[in-house]
Coordinates of C-alpha atoms in Angstrom, one line a residue:
Chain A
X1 CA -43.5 174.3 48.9
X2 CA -42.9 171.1 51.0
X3 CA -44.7 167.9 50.4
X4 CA -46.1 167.1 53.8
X5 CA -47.9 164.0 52.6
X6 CA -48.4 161.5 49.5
X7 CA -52.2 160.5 48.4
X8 CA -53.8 156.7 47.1
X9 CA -50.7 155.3 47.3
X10 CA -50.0 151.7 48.4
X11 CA -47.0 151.3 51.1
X12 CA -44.5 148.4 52.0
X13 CA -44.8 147.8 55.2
X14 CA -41.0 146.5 55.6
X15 CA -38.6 149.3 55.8
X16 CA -35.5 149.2 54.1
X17 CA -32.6 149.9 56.1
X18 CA -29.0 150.9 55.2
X19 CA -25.9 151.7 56.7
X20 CA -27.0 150.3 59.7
X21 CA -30.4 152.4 60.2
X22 CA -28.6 155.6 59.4
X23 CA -30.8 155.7 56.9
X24 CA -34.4 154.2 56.6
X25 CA -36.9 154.0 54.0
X26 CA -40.3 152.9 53.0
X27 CA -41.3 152.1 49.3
X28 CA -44.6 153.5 47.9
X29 CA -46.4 152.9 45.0
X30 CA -48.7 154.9 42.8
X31 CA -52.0 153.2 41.1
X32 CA -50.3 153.8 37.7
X33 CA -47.4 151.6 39.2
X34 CA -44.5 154.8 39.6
X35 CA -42.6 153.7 42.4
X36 CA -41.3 156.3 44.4
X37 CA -39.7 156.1 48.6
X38 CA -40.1 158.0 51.7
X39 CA -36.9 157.7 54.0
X40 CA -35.1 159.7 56.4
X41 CA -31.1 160.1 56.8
X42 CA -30.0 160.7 60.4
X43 CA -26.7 162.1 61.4
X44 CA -23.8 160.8 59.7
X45 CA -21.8 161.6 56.2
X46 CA -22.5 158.4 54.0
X47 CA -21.9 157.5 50.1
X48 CA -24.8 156.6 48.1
X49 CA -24.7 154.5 44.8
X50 CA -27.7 155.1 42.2
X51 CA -28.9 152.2 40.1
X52 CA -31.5 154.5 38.1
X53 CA -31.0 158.3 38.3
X54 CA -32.9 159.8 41.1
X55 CA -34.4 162.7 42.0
X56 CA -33.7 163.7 46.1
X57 CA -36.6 165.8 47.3
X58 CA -36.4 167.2 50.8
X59 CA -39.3 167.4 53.2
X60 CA -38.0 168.4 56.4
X61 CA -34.3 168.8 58.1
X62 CA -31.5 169.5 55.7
X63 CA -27.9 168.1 54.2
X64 CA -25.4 168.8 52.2
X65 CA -24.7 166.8 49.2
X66 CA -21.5 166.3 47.2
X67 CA -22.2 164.7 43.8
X68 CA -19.8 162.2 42.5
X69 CA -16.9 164.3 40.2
X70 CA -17.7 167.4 41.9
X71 CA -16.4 168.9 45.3
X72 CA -19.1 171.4 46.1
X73 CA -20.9 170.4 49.2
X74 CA -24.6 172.0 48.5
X75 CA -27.2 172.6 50.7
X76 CA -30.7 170.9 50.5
X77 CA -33.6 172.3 52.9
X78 CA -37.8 171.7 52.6
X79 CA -38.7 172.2 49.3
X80 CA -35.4 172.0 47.4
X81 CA -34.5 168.9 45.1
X82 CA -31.6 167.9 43.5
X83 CA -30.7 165.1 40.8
X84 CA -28.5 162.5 40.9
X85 CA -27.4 160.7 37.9
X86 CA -28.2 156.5 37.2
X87 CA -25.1 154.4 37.7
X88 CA -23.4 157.5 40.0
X89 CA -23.1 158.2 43.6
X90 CA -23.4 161.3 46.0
X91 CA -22.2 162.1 49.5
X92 CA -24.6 163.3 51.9
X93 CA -23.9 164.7 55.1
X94 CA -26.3 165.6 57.8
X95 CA -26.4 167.2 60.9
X96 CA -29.8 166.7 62.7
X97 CA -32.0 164.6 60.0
X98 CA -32.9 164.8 56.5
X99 CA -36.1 163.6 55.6
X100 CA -36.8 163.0 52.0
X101 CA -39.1 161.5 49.1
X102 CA -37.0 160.1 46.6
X103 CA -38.3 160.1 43.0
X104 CA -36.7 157.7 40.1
X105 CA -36.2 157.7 37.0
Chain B
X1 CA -49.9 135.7 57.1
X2 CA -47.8 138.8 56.8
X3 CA -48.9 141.6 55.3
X4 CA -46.7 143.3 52.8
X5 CA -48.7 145.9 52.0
X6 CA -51.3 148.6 52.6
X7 CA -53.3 150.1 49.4
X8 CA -54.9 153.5 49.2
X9 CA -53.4 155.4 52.1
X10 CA -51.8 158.4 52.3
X11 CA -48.0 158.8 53.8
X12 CA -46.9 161.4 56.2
X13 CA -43.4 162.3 54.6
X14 CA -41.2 163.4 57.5
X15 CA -40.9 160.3 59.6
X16 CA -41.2 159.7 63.5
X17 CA -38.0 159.0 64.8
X18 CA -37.5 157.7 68.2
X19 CA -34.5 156.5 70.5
X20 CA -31.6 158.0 68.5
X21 CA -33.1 156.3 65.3
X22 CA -33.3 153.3 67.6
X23 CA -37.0 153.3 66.1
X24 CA -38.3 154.9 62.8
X25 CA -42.0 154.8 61.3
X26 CA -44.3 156.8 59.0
X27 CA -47.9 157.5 59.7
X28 CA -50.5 156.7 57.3
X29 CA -54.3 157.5 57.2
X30 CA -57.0 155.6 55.4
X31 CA -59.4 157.0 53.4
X32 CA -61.7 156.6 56.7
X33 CA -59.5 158.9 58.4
X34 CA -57.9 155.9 60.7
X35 CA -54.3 156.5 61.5
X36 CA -52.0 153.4 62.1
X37 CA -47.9 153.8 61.0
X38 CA -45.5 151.8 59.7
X39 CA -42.2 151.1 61.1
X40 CA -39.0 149.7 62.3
X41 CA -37.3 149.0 65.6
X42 CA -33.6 148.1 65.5
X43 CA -31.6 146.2 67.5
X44 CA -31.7 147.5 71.0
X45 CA -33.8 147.2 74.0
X46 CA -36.3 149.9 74.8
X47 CA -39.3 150.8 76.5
X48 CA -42.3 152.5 74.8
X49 CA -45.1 154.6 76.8
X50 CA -48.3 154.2 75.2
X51 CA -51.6 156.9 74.8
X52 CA -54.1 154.8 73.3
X53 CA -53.9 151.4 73.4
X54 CA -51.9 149.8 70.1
X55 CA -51.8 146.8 68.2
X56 CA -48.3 145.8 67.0
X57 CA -48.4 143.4 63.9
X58 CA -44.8 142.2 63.0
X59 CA -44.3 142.2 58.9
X60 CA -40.8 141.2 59.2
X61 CA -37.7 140.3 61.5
X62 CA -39.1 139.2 65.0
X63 CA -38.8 140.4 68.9
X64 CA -39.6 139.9 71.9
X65 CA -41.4 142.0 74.5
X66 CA -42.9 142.0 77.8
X67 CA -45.8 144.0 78.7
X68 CA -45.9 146.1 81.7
X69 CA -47.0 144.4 85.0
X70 CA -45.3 141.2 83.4
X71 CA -42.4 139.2 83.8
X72 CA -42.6 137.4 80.9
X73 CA -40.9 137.8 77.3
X74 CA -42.6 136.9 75.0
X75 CA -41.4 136.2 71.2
X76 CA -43.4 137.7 67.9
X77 CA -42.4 137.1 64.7
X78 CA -43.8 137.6 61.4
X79 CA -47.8 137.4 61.1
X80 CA -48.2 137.2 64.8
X81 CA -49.5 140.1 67.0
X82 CA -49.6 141.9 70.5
X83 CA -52.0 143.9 72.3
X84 CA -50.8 146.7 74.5
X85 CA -53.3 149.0 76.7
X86 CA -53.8 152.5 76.5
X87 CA -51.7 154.2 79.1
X88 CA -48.8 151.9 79.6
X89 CA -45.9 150.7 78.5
X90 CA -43.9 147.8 77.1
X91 CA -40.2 146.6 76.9
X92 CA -39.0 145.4 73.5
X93 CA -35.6 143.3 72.9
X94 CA -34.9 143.4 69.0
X95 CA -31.8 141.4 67.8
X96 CA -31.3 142.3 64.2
X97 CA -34.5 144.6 63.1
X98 CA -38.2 144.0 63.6
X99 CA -40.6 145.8 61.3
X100 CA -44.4 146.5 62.4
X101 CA -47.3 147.6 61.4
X102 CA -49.0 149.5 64.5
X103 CA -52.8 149.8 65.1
X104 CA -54.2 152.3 67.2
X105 CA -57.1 152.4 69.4

């Protein structure tokens, strides 16, 4: 099932952008304080570092994913998540758009 | 004064992206059902076409932009806001990024 939108949330109304706009996101917060963002990766094959682990949840569009020490691209459409570990990375690659919520923690 | 924020909305997950990326925003609804989104414009120069008339409120970065029928461009930068009809169009010169909160109607 695909999360088509997030309720009583509050938004930031600057975007982050990385990678040039490749990829842009906007940071949401919950009233219990859970901060979570909505982004969208658009075609290119880029490396991502984590900080805290994170949880990749896809929404619409698709990539494939790579996790740092492993060299199985894997397939991520509406609906599917995957995890990334804190203080890791992951290679993405996408061919139209990938547009995700990105859970941490 | 810039707003940073908008409380108790909802987010549309999948963003709009227009212009190759060029421009990428998120819709959000109030709890009174008005719609208004949340984006960014990178650098480039484009046109936008609008349906009902908009209210672009720059959060961050700056640009400049010149409404139809006009020869003029004219600078907005953080705080500051522009008025744009329904049914027409404006030009938009963005040097680094310029993030906006758009109003409809």
């Amino acid at each position: 099932m695909t999360t088509e939108k997030i309720d009583n949330i509050s938004v930031t109304t600057q975007a982050n952008v990385y990678f040039d706009g490749k990829c842009v996101s906007h940071g949401i917060t919950f009233a219990d304080g859970t901060k979570k963002s909505v982004g969208v990766v658009l075609p290119s094959t880029l490396t991502f570092n984590t900080g805290a682990p994170e949880i990749m949840e896809c929404v619409a569009g698709a990539c494939e994913y790579k996790l740092a020490g492993s060299d199985a691209w894997v397939r991520s459409s509406p609906g599917e998540k995957f995890s990334v570990p804190g203080n890791s990375s992951f290679d993405i690659r996408v061919g139209e758009a990938y547009h995700y919520i990105c859970h941490f923690g």
